[in-house]
GROMACS .gro file of N, CA and C in nm:
model
  486
    1UNK      N    1   2.668  -7.351   0.974
    1UNK     CA    2   2.641  -7.260   0.887
    1UNK      C    3   2.609  -7.286   0.762
    2UNK      N    4   2.656  -7.420   0.706
    2UNK     CA    5   2.643  -7.467   0.579
    2UNK      C    6   2.472  -7.456   0.543
    3UNK      N    7   2.400  -7.476   0.619
    3UNK     CA    8   2.236  -7.480   0.597
    3UNK      C    9   2.189  -7.334   0.539
    4UNK      N   10   2.256  -7.258   0.555
    4UNK     CA   11   2.198  -7.125   0.485
    4UNK      C   12   2.262  -7.111   0.349
    5UNK      N   13   2.343  -7.192   0.305
    5UNK     CA   14   2.407  -7.162   0.162
    5UNK      C   15   2.320  -7.301   0.068
    6UNK      N   16   2.275  -7.389   0.130
    6UNK     CA   17   2.207  -7.499   0.052
    6UNK      C   18   2.071  -7.448   0.043
    7UNK      N   19   2.007  -7.508  -0.063
    7UNK     CA   20   1.850  -7.467  -0.107
    7UNK      C   21   1.774  -7.525   0.020
    8UNK      N   22   1.659  -7.440   0.026
    8UNK     CA   23   1.585  -7.497   0.160
    8UNK      C   24   1.453  -7.551   0.089
    9UNK      N   25   1.386  -7.641   0.179
    9UNK     CA   26   1.285  -7.727   0.123
    9UNK      C   27   1.152  -7.592   0.082
   10UNK      N   28   1.081  -7.634  -0.015
   10UNK     CA   29   0.979  -7.535  -0.042
   10UNK      C   30   0.898  -7.487   0.047
   11UNK      N   31   0.861  -7.568   0.152
   11UNK     CA   32   0.757  -7.591   0.248
   11UNK      C   33   0.816  -7.461   0.369
   12UNK      N   34   0.947  -7.451   0.358
   12UNK     CA   35   1.012  -7.345   0.436
   12UNK      C   36   0.976  -7.217   0.411
   13UNK      N   37   1.009  -7.210   0.293
   13UNK     CA   38   0.994  -7.052   0.226
   13UNK      C   39   0.826  -7.021   0.204
   14UNK      N   40   0.769  -7.122   0.215
   14UNK     CA   41   0.599  -7.110   0.202
   14UNK      C   42   0.559  -7.073   0.332
   15UNK      N   43   0.619  -7.105   0.472
   15UNK     CA   44   0.566  -7.088   0.594
   15UNK      C   45   0.611  -6.945   0.613
   16UNK      N   46   0.760  -6.908   0.562
   16UNK     CA   47   0.824  -6.768   0.594
   16UNK      C   48   0.717  -6.665   0.522
   17UNK      N   49   0.702  -6.686   0.393
   17UNK     CA   50   0.625  -6.589   0.310
   17UNK      C   51   0.470  -6.564   0.356
   18UNK      N   52   0.402  -6.698   0.409
   18UNK     CA   53   0.273  -6.686   0.491
   18UNK      C   54   0.304  -6.604   0.597
   19UNK      N   55   0.412  -6.627   0.697
   19UNK     CA   56   0.389  -6.548   0.804
   19UNK      C   57   0.395  -6.376   0.783
   20UNK      N   58   0.465  -6.354   0.692
   20UNK     CA   59   0.464  -6.227   0.628
   20UNK      C   60   0.318  -6.141   0.633
   21UNK      N   61   0.229  -6.221   0.580
   21UNK     CA   62   0.089  -6.147   0.582
   21UNK      C   63   0.035  -6.104   0.726
   22UNK      N   64   0.057  -6.196   0.816
   22UNK     CA   65  -0.002  -6.123   0.962
   22UNK      C   66   0.091  -6.043   1.011
   23UNK      N   67   0.235  -6.045   0.995
   23UNK     CA   68   0.327  -5.955   1.031
   23UNK      C   69   0.285  -5.834   1.014
   24UNK      N   70   0.270  -5.815   0.865
   24UNK     CA   71   0.255  -5.677   0.801
   24UNK      C   72   0.126  -5.631   0.862
   25UNK      N   73   0.020  -5.721   0.879
   25UNK     CA   74  -0.101  -5.650   0.937
   25UNK      C   75  -0.097  -5.589   1.087
   26UNK      N   76  -0.021  -5.716   1.141
   26UNK     CA   77   0.000  -5.665   1.308
   26UNK      C   78   0.117  -5.537   1.329
   27UNK      N   79   0.205  -5.545   1.249
   27UNK     CA   80   0.318  -5.464   1.283
   27UNK      C   81   0.303  -5.305   1.216
   28UNK      N   82   0.234  -5.347   1.095
   28UNK     CA   83   0.230  -5.211   1.005
   28UNK      C   84   0.100  -5.172   0.974
   29UNK      N   85   0.008  -5.264   0.993
   29UNK     CA   86  -0.137  -5.251   0.920
   29UNK      C   87  -0.157  -5.228   0.805
   30UNK      N   88  -0.069  -5.314   0.729
   30UNK     CA   89  -0.064  -5.292   0.558
   30UNK      C   90  -0.097  -5.438   0.523
   31UNK      N   91  -0.156  -5.439   0.397
   31UNK     CA   92  -0.158  -5.575   0.327
   31UNK      C   93  -0.047  -5.599   0.218
   32UNK      N   94  -0.016  -5.732   0.216
   32UNK     CA   95   0.092  -5.776   0.148
   32UNK      C   96   0.056  -5.781   0.013
   33UNK      N   97   0.131  -5.716  -0.087
   33UNK     CA   98   0.124  -5.700  -0.233
   33UNK      C   99   0.221  -5.619  -0.288
   34UNK      N  100   0.251  -5.653  -0.406
   34UNK     CA  101   0.374  -5.552  -0.474
   34UNK      C  102   0.308  -5.455  -0.580
   35UNK      N  103   0.175  -5.487  -0.648
   35UNK     CA  104   0.155  -5.403  -0.745
   35UNK      C  105   0.135  -5.289  -0.726
   36UNK      N  106   0.095  -5.231  -0.588
   36UNK     CA  107   0.077  -5.077  -0.568
   36UNK      C  108   0.209  -5.042  -0.569
   37UNK      N  109   0.332  -5.078  -0.569
   37UNK     CA  110   0.443  -5.035  -0.566
   37UNK      C  111   0.501  -4.978  -0.718
   38UNK      N  112   0.414  -5.030  -0.799
   38UNK     CA  113   0.411  -4.993  -0.963
   38UNK      C  114   0.344  -4.859  -0.968
   39UNK      N  115   0.208  -4.863  -0.895
   39UNK     CA  116   0.145  -4.746  -0.912
   39UNK      C  117   0.241  -4.630  -0.828
   40UNK      N  118   0.295  -4.674  -0.729
   40UNK     CA  119   0.383  -4.566  -0.640
   40UNK      C  120   0.494  -4.516  -0.749
   41UNK      N  121   0.544  -4.609  -0.802
   41UNK     CA  122   0.652  -4.552  -0.889
   41UNK      C  123   0.600  -4.465  -1.023
   42UNK      N  124   0.468  -4.472  -1.053
   42UNK     CA  125   0.420  -4.388  -1.179
   42UNK      C  126   0.387  -4.254  -1.106
   43UNK      N  127   0.345  -4.261  -0.986
   43UNK     CA  128   0.307  -4.143  -0.908
   43UNK      C  129   0.425  -4.068  -0.880
   44UNK      N  130   0.528  -4.146  -0.871
   44UNK     CA  131   0.653  -4.041  -0.838
   44UNK      C  132   0.708  -4.000  -0.952
   45UNK      N  133   0.724  -4.083  -1.051
   45UNK     CA  134   0.781  -4.018  -1.181
   45UNK      C  135   0.674  -3.934  -1.263
   46UNK      N  136   0.562  -3.914  -1.211
   46UNK     CA  137   0.444  -3.809  -1.310
   46UNK      C  138   0.379  -3.752  -1.169
   47UNK      N  139   0.441  -3.681  -1.101
   47UNK     CA  140   0.389  -3.621  -0.962
   47UNK      C  141   0.249  -3.519  -1.000
   48UNK      N  142   0.272  -3.476  -1.153
   48UNK     CA  143   0.148  -3.376  -1.181
   48UNK      C  144   0.074  -3.415  -1.299
   49UNK      N  145   0.048  -3.568  -1.298
   49UNK     CA  146  -0.023  -3.636  -1.394
   49UNK      C  147  -0.154  -3.611  -1.400
   50UNK      N  148  -0.237  -3.606  -1.494
   50UNK     CA  149  -0.400  -3.569  -1.492
   50UNK      C  150  -0.446  -3.710  -1.504
   51UNK      N  151  -0.394  -3.807  -1.502
   51UNK     CA  152  -0.430  -3.957  -1.483
   51UNK      C  153  -0.483  -3.940  -1.348
   52UNK      N  154  -0.619  -3.979  -1.318
   52UNK     CA  155  -0.676  -3.992  -1.185
   52UNK      C  156  -0.613  -4.133  -1.105
   53UNK      N  157  -0.573  -4.226  -1.188
   53UNK     CA  158  -0.512  -4.345  -1.109
   53UNK      C  159  -0.382  -4.298  -1.059
   54UNK      N  160  -0.292  -4.185  -1.102
   54UNK     CA  161  -0.187  -4.144  -1.042
   54UNK      C  162  -0.192  -4.025  -0.946
   55UNK      N  163  -0.292  -3.922  -1.014
   55UNK     CA  164  -0.320  -3.823  -0.919
   55UNK      C  165  -0.361  -3.826  -0.783
   56UNK      N  166  -0.454  -3.908  -0.796
   56UNK     CA  167  -0.516  -3.934  -0.658
   56UNK      C  168  -0.435  -4.030  -0.554
   57UNK      N  169  -0.326  -4.080  -0.593
   57UNK     CA  170  -0.248  -4.176  -0.515
   57UNK      C  171  -0.187  -4.113  -0.387
   58UNK      N  172  -0.197  -4.166  -0.293
   58UNK     CA  173  -0.145  -4.105  -0.178
   58UNK      C  174   0.017  -4.163  -0.169
   59UNK      N  175   0.124  -4.063  -0.215
   59UNK     CA  176   0.217  -4.137  -0.231
   59UNK      C  177   0.326  -4.136  -0.110
   60UNK      N  178   0.287  -4.053  -0.020
   60UNK     CA  179   0.349  -4.047   0.158
   60UNK      C  180   0.318  -4.192   0.203
   61UNK      N  181   0.177  -4.200   0.195
   61UNK     CA  182   0.124  -4.317   0.280
   61UNK      C  183   0.171  -4.454   0.232
   62UNK      N  184   0.199  -4.457   0.113
   62UNK     CA  185   0.238  -4.581   0.014
   62UNK      C  186   0.379  -4.583  -0.032
   63UNK      N  187   0.474  -4.496   0.058
   63UNK     CA  188   0.603  -4.523   0.000
   63UNK      C  189   0.681  -4.646   0.047
   64UNK      N  190   0.608  -4.703   0.152
   64UNK     CA  191   0.666  -4.829   0.202
   64UNK      C  192   0.660  -4.940   0.109
   65UNK      N  193   0.570  -4.938   0.000
   65UNK     CA  194   0.580  -5.039  -0.104
   65UNK      C  195   0.702  -5.033  -0.183
   66UNK      N  196   0.758  -4.919  -0.210
   66UNK     CA  197   0.864  -4.915  -0.284
   66UNK      C  198   1.000  -4.968  -0.219
   67UNK      N  199   0.989  -4.928  -0.072
   67UNK     CA  200   1.113  -4.964   0.001
   67UNK      C  201   1.085  -5.167   0.034
   68UNK      N  202   0.972  -5.200   0.024
   68UNK     CA  203   0.956  -5.318   0.033
   68UNK      C  204   0.991  -5.395  -0.101
   69UNK      N  205   0.976  -5.342  -0.219
   69UNK     CA  206   1.008  -5.396  -0.359
   69UNK      C  207   1.149  -5.394  -0.355
   70UNK      N  208   1.213  -5.288  -0.317
   70UNK     CA  209   1.372  -5.268  -0.320
   70UNK      C  210   1.415  -5.361  -0.205
   71UNK      N  211   1.367  -5.404  -0.100
   71UNK     CA  212   1.435  -5.492  -0.043
   71UNK      C  213   1.436  -5.637  -0.066
   72UNK      N  214   1.330  -5.669  -0.158
   72UNK     CA  215   1.294  -5.805  -0.215
   72UNK      C  216   1.404  -5.810  -0.329
   73UNK      N  217   1.438  -5.699  -0.383
   73UNK     CA  218   1.568  -5.730  -0.500
   73UNK      C  219   1.677  -5.731  -0.422
   74UNK      N  220   1.697  -5.663  -0.320
   74UNK     CA  221   1.819  -5.667  -0.261
   74UNK      C  222   1.842  -5.793  -0.181
   75UNK      N  223   1.737  -5.833  -0.116
   75UNK     CA  224   1.759  -5.947  -0.060
   75UNK      C  225   1.783  -6.077  -0.172
   76UNK      N  226   1.730  -6.090  -0.272
   76UNK     CA  227   1.736  -6.171  -0.359
   76UNK      C  228   1.891  -6.163  -0.415
   77UNK      N  229   1.943  -6.059  -0.429
   77UNK     CA  230   2.067  -6.026  -0.504
   77UNK      C  231   2.173  -6.106  -0.371
   78UNK      N  232   2.149  -6.048  -0.262
   78UNK     CA  233   2.233  -6.106  -0.147
   78UNK      C  234   2.221  -6.278  -0.128
   79UNK      N  235   2.128  -6.319  -0.148
   79UNK     CA  236   2.089  -6.455  -0.128
   79UNK      C  237   2.169  -6.543  -0.254
   80UNK      N  238   2.141  -6.456  -0.364
   80UNK     CA  239   2.191  -6.565  -0.460
   80UNK      C  240   2.341  -6.540  -0.486
   81UNK      N  241   2.397  -6.418  -0.449
   81UNK     CA  242   2.541  -6.403  -0.458
   81UNK      C  243   2.640  -6.436  -0.357
   82UNK      N  244   2.577  -6.410  -0.232
   82UNK     CA  245   2.671  -6.467  -0.129
   82UNK      C  246   2.614  -6.568  -0.017
   83UNK      N  247   2.489  -6.609  -0.044
   83UNK     CA  248   2.434  -6.732   0.050
   83UNK      C  249   2.406  -6.835  -0.043
   84UNK      N  250   2.477  -6.840  -0.152
   84UNK     CA  251   2.433  -6.975  -0.233
   84UNK      C  252   2.552  -7.055  -0.253
   85UNK      N  253   2.539  -7.178  -0.241
   85UNK     CA  254   2.668  -7.250  -0.296
   85UNK      C  255   2.712  -7.251  -0.408
   86UNK      N  256   2.625  -7.208  -0.502
   86UNK     CA  257   2.608  -7.182  -0.662
   86UNK      C  258   2.556  -7.075  -0.682
   87UNK      N  259   2.640  -6.942  -0.721
   87UNK     CA  260   2.542  -6.834  -0.760
   87UNK      C  261   2.464  -6.853  -0.857
   88UNK      N  262   2.352  -6.802  -0.891
   88UNK     CA  263   2.256  -6.833  -0.966
   88UNK      C  264   2.254  -6.716  -1.093
   89UNK      N  265   2.249  -6.743  -1.210
   89UNK     CA  266   2.255  -6.622  -1.322
   89UNK      C  267   2.165  -6.545  -1.300
   90UNK      N  268   2.132  -6.439  -1.332
   90UNK     CA  269   2.015  -6.329  -1.351
   90UNK      C  270   1.898  -6.371  -1.440
   91UNK      N  271   1.935  -6.436  -1.544
   91UNK     CA  272   1.852  -6.487  -1.638
   91UNK      C  273   1.888  -6.613  -1.723
   92UNK      N  274   1.823  -6.707  -1.738
   92UNK     CA  275   1.883  -6.818  -1.850
   92UNK      C  276   1.940  -6.777  -1.982
   93UNK      N  277   2.006  -6.844  -2.034
   93UNK     CA  278   2.077  -6.840  -2.142
   93UNK      C  279   1.999  -6.807  -2.248
   94UNK      N  280   1.868  -6.875  -2.234
   94UNK     CA  281   1.784  -6.853  -2.349
   94UNK      C  282   1.714  -6.733  -2.380
   95UNK      N  283   1.729  -6.624  -2.286
   95UNK     CA  284   1.681  -6.489  -2.293
   95UNK      C  285   1.808  -6.398  -2.335
   96UNK      N  286   1.911  -6.460  -2.360
   96UNK     CA  287   2.035  -6.348  -2.404
   96UNK      C  288   2.032  -6.346  -2.562
   97UNK      N  289   1.922  -6.313  -2.605
   97UNK     CA  290   1.921  -6.287  -2.732
   97UNK      C  291   1.796  -6.165  -2.781
   98UNK      N  292   1.786  -6.140  -2.901
   98UNK     CA  293   1.636  -6.043  -2.924
   98UNK      C  294   1.483  -6.110  -2.892
   99UNK      N  295   1.503  -6.232  -2.942
   99UNK     CA  296   1.378  -6.299  -2.911
   99UNK      C  297   1.368  -6.318  -2.774
  100UNK      N  298   1.485  -6.353  -2.669
  100UNK     CA  299   1.463  -6.338  -2.560
  100UNK      C  300   1.422  -6.214  -2.506
  101UNK      N  301   1.483  -6.131  -2.548
  101UNK     CA  302   1.428  -5.998  -2.482
  101UNK      C  303   1.295  -5.953  -2.519
  102UNK      N  304   1.264  -5.976  -2.634
  102UNK     CA  305   1.124  -5.973  -2.677
  102UNK      C  306   1.008  -6.029  -2.597
  103UNK      N  307   1.058  -6.172  -2.540
  103UNK     CA  308   0.981  -6.258  -2.479
  103UNK      C  309   0.948  -6.196  -2.323
  104UNK      N  310   1.055  -6.141  -2.287
  104UNK     CA  311   1.054  -6.086  -2.147
  104UNK      C  312   0.987  -5.965  -2.160
  105UNK      N  313   0.994  -5.860  -2.264
  105UNK     CA  314   0.903  -5.755  -2.282
  105UNK      C  315   0.722  -5.778  -2.283
  106UNK      N  316   0.717  -5.876  -2.386
  106UNK     CA  317   0.551  -5.908  -2.382
  106UNK      C  318   0.501  -5.967  -2.272
  107UNK      N  319   0.592  -6.044  -2.197
  107UNK     CA  320   0.531  -6.144  -2.075
  107UNK      C  321   0.529  -6.028  -1.955
  108UNK      N  322   0.641  -5.929  -1.952
  108UNK     CA  323   0.613  -5.821  -1.855
  108UNK      C  324   0.505  -5.727  -1.888
  109UNK      N  325   0.457  -5.705  -2.005
  109UNK     CA  326   0.324  -5.626  -2.041
  109UNK      C  327   0.230  -5.717  -2.007
  110UNK      N  328   0.226  -5.834  -2.033
  110UNK     CA  329   0.116  -5.901  -2.007
  110UNK      C  330   0.079  -5.930  -1.845
  111UNK      N  331   0.194  -5.936  -1.777
  111UNK     CA  332   0.175  -5.940  -1.617
  111UNK      C  333   0.130  -5.809  -1.579
  112UNK      N  334   0.196  -5.693  -1.635
  112UNK     CA  335   0.138  -5.576  -1.591
  112UNK      C  336   0.011  -5.529  -1.618
  113UNK      N  337  -0.047  -5.581  -1.733
  113UNK     CA  338  -0.197  -5.524  -1.773
  113UNK      C  339  -0.274  -5.652  -1.681
  114UNK      N  340  -0.256  -5.755  -1.676
  114UNK     CA  341  -0.334  -5.839  -1.606
  114UNK      C  342  -0.342  -5.822  -1.440
  115UNK      N  343  -0.233  -5.801  -1.395
  115UNK     CA  344  -0.221  -5.727  -1.264
  115UNK      C  345  -0.324  -5.611  -1.240
  116UNK      N  346  -0.333  -5.518  -1.312
  116UNK     CA  347  -0.406  -5.418  -1.309
  116UNK      C  348  -0.563  -5.455  -1.357
  117UNK      N  349  -0.573  -5.553  -1.455
  117UNK     CA  350  -0.716  -5.587  -1.467
  117UNK      C  351  -0.777  -5.665  -1.369
  118UNK      N  352  -0.683  -5.734  -1.300
  118UNK     CA  353  -0.752  -5.814  -1.191
  118UNK      C  354  -0.763  -5.777  -1.057
  119UNK      N  355  -0.709  -5.631  -1.054
  119UNK     CA  356  -0.724  -5.531  -0.914
  119UNK      C  357  -0.628  -5.571  -0.830
  120UNK      N  358  -0.521  -5.669  -0.863
  120UNK     CA  359  -0.434  -5.672  -0.781
  120UNK      C  360  -0.299  -5.777  -0.856
  121UNK      N  361  -0.187  -5.783  -0.777
  121UNK     CA  362  -0.101  -5.879  -0.836
  121UNK      C  363  -0.106  -6.019  -0.776
  122UNK      N  364  -0.042  -6.099  -0.830
  122UNK     CA  365  -0.027  -6.255  -0.776
  122UNK      C  366  -0.005  -6.281  -0.627
  123UNK      N  367   0.080  -6.178  -0.575
  123UNK     CA  368   0.116  -6.197  -0.432
  123UNK      C  369  -0.005  -6.128  -0.358
  124UNK      N  370  -0.056  -6.028  -0.410
  124UNK     CA  371  -0.189  -5.976  -0.324
  124UNK      C  372  -0.291  -6.063  -0.342
  125UNK      N  373  -0.327  -6.123  -0.458
  125UNK     CA  374  -0.461  -6.189  -0.459
  125UNK      C  375  -0.411  -6.341  -0.401
  126UNK      N  376  -0.298  -6.399  -0.460
  126UNK     CA  377  -0.275  -6.538  -0.393
  126UNK      C  378  -0.244  -6.565  -0.277
  127UNK      N  379  -0.165  -6.457  -0.179
  127UNK     CA  380  -0.116  -6.475  -0.066
  127UNK      C  381  -0.216  -6.385   0.028
  128UNK      N  382  -0.223  -6.292  -0.001
  128UNK     CA  383  -0.324  -6.193   0.117
  128UNK      C  384  -0.460  -6.227   0.099
  129UNK      N  385  -0.510  -6.222  -0.029
  129UNK     CA  386  -0.673  -6.246  -0.068
  129UNK      C  387  -0.717  -6.386  -0.015
  130UNK      N  388  -0.615  -6.470  -0.040
  130UNK     CA  389  -0.662  -6.635  -0.025
  130UNK      C  390  -0.665  -6.643   0.124
  131UNK      N  391  -0.575  -6.597   0.201
  131UNK     CA  392  -0.559  -6.583   0.361
  131UNK      C  393  -0.662  -6.489   0.397
  132UNK      N  394  -0.716  -6.416   0.362
  132UNK     CA  395  -0.857  -6.336   0.393
  132UNK      C  396  -0.967  -6.410   0.330
  133UNK      N  397  -0.942  -6.509   0.302
  133UNK     CA  398  -1.077  -6.610   0.242
  133UNK      C  399  -1.164  -6.528   0.149
  134UNK      N  400  -1.106  -6.429   0.051
  134UNK     CA  401  -1.148  -6.347  -0.047
  134UNK      C  402  -1.175  -6.445  -0.179
  135UNK      N  403  -1.323  -6.451  -0.201
  135UNK     CA  404  -1.343  -6.551  -0.324
  135UNK      C  405  -1.290  -6.471  -0.451
  136UNK      N  406  -1.309  -6.378  -0.488
  136UNK     CA  407  -1.242  -6.317  -0.611
  136UNK      C  408  -1.115  -6.355  -0.626
  137UNK      N  409  -1.019  -6.333  -0.496
  137UNK     CA  410  -0.872  -6.355  -0.514
  137UNK      C  411  -0.852  -6.519  -0.533
  138UNK      N  412  -0.939  -6.597  -0.494
  138UNK     CA  413  -0.919  -6.742  -0.495
  138UNK      C  414  -0.936  -6.762  -0.667
  139UNK      N  415  -1.020  -6.712  -0.720
  139UNK     CA  416  -1.071  -6.732  -0.878
  139UNK      C  417  -0.968  -6.655  -0.939
  140UNK      N  418  -0.909  -6.555  -0.903
  140UNK     CA  419  -0.790  -6.488  -0.989
  140UNK      C  420  -0.691  -6.555  -0.983
  141UNK      N  421  -0.637  -6.648  -0.881
  141UNK     CA  422  -0.548  -6.726  -0.852
  141UNK      C  423  -0.548  -6.835  -0.948
  142UNK      N  424  -0.668  -6.913  -0.955
  142UNK     CA  425  -0.702  -7.016  -1.021
  142UNK      C  426  -0.648  -7.013  -1.181
  143UNK      N  427  -0.712  -6.869  -1.220
  143UNK     CA  428  -0.705  -6.828  -1.374
  143UNK      C  429  -0.535  -6.798  -1.387
  144UNK      N  430  -0.472  -6.713  -1.269
  144UNK     CA  431  -0.307  -6.724  -1.294
  144UNK      C  432  -0.259  -6.822  -1.331
  145UNK      N  433  -0.298  -6.957  -1.282
  145UNK     CA  434  -0.218  -7.053  -1.274
  145UNK      C  435  -0.254  -7.169  -1.420
  146UNK      N  436  -0.385  -7.114  -1.458
  146UNK     CA  437  -0.452  -7.193  -1.568
  146UNK      C  438  -0.371  -7.106  -1.671
  147UNK      N  439  -0.361  -6.970  -1.689
  147UNK     CA  440  -0.304  -6.890  -1.791
  147UNK      C  441  -0.162  -6.921  -1.787
  148UNK      N  442  -0.090  -6.941  -1.680
  148UNK     CA  443   0.078  -6.988  -1.683
  148UNK      C  444   0.059  -7.128  -1.744
  149UNK      N  445   0.001  -7.211  -1.717
  149UNK     CA  446   0.008  -7.331  -1.749
  149UNK      C  447  -0.016  -7.347  -1.931
  150UNK      N  448  -0.133  -7.282  -1.971
  150UNK     CA  449  -0.149  -7.252  -2.085
  150UNK      C  450  -0.073  -7.200  -2.185
  151UNK      N  451   0.019  -7.109  -2.139
  151UNK     CA  452   0.131  -7.016  -2.225
  151UNK      C  453   0.240  -7.107  -2.198
  152UNK      N  454   0.298  -7.152  -2.080
  152UNK     CA  455   0.427  -7.263  -2.080
  152UNK      C  456   0.401  -7.362  -2.161
  153UNK      N  457   0.285  -7.455  -2.144
  153UNK     CA  458   0.303  -7.571  -2.238
  153UNK      C  459   0.235  -7.576  -2.357
  154UNK      N  460   0.173  -7.448  -2.422
  154UNK     CA  461   0.100  -7.451  -2.530
  154UNK      C  462   0.103  -7.331  -2.633
  155UNK      N  463   0.066  -7.214  -2.557
  155UNK     CA  464   0.047  -7.118  -2.653
  155UNK      C  465   0.186  -7.053  -2.674
  156UNK      N  466   0.254  -7.047  -2.559
  156UNK     CA  467   0.396  -6.980  -2.571
  156UNK      C  468   0.488  -7.043  -2.666
  157UNK      N  469   0.482  -7.180  -2.708
  157UNK     CA  470   0.547  -7.218  -2.806
  157UNK      C  471   0.502  -7.206  -2.933
  158UNK      N  472   0.373  -7.200  -2.947
  158UNK     CA  473   0.329  -7.149  -3.073
  158UNK      C  474   0.378  -7.016  -3.121
  159UNK      N  475   0.352  -6.890  -2.995
  159UNK     CA  476   0.421  -6.774  -3.023
  159UNK      C  477   0.537  -6.765  -3.069
  160UNK      N  478   0.665  -6.786  -2.944
  160UNK     CA  479   0.778  -6.775  -2.944
  160UNK      C  480   0.849  -6.940  -2.947
  161UNK      N  481   0.855  -7.005  -3.083
  161UNK     CA  482   0.934  -7.110  -3.084
  161UNK      C  483   1.079  -7.112  -3.027
  162UNK      N  484   1.111  -7.221  -2.982
  162UNK     CA  485   1.227  -7.213  -2.910
  162UNK      C  486   1.354  -7.210  -3.015
   0.00000   0.00000   0.00000
């Protein structure tokens, strides 16, 4: 039983995530992605909104996205707290400060904005889109990586010095 508490090789996780795409298509007729859960949450919080983005959203048909996102969070909690030889902290110590909180807030805003601007999230584009041989998803994924590397190794240090 020790195998479940030790870190798994990256390729096993990749295979399991990759198998999620066809399983969701076959078993539920749904496409893998998380950003729709944000739209679902917005539509649930503002059911009488005049914003077309929220008012035309079919909350009943897309409730599964919230369940899926909550399942990811619960699974991650269980895995880090009970199925790990060394429980992982929620955040690195460098984020336990006001500047760390600002970094998280700005990063979260940029990710949320980029998600809607790209017409989908990294999981939707990078996993589902590429598995469907969708050219715009390949381009989006390339630029997700380019942007991430640029901020991690350059721009991020200029804006938020350590």
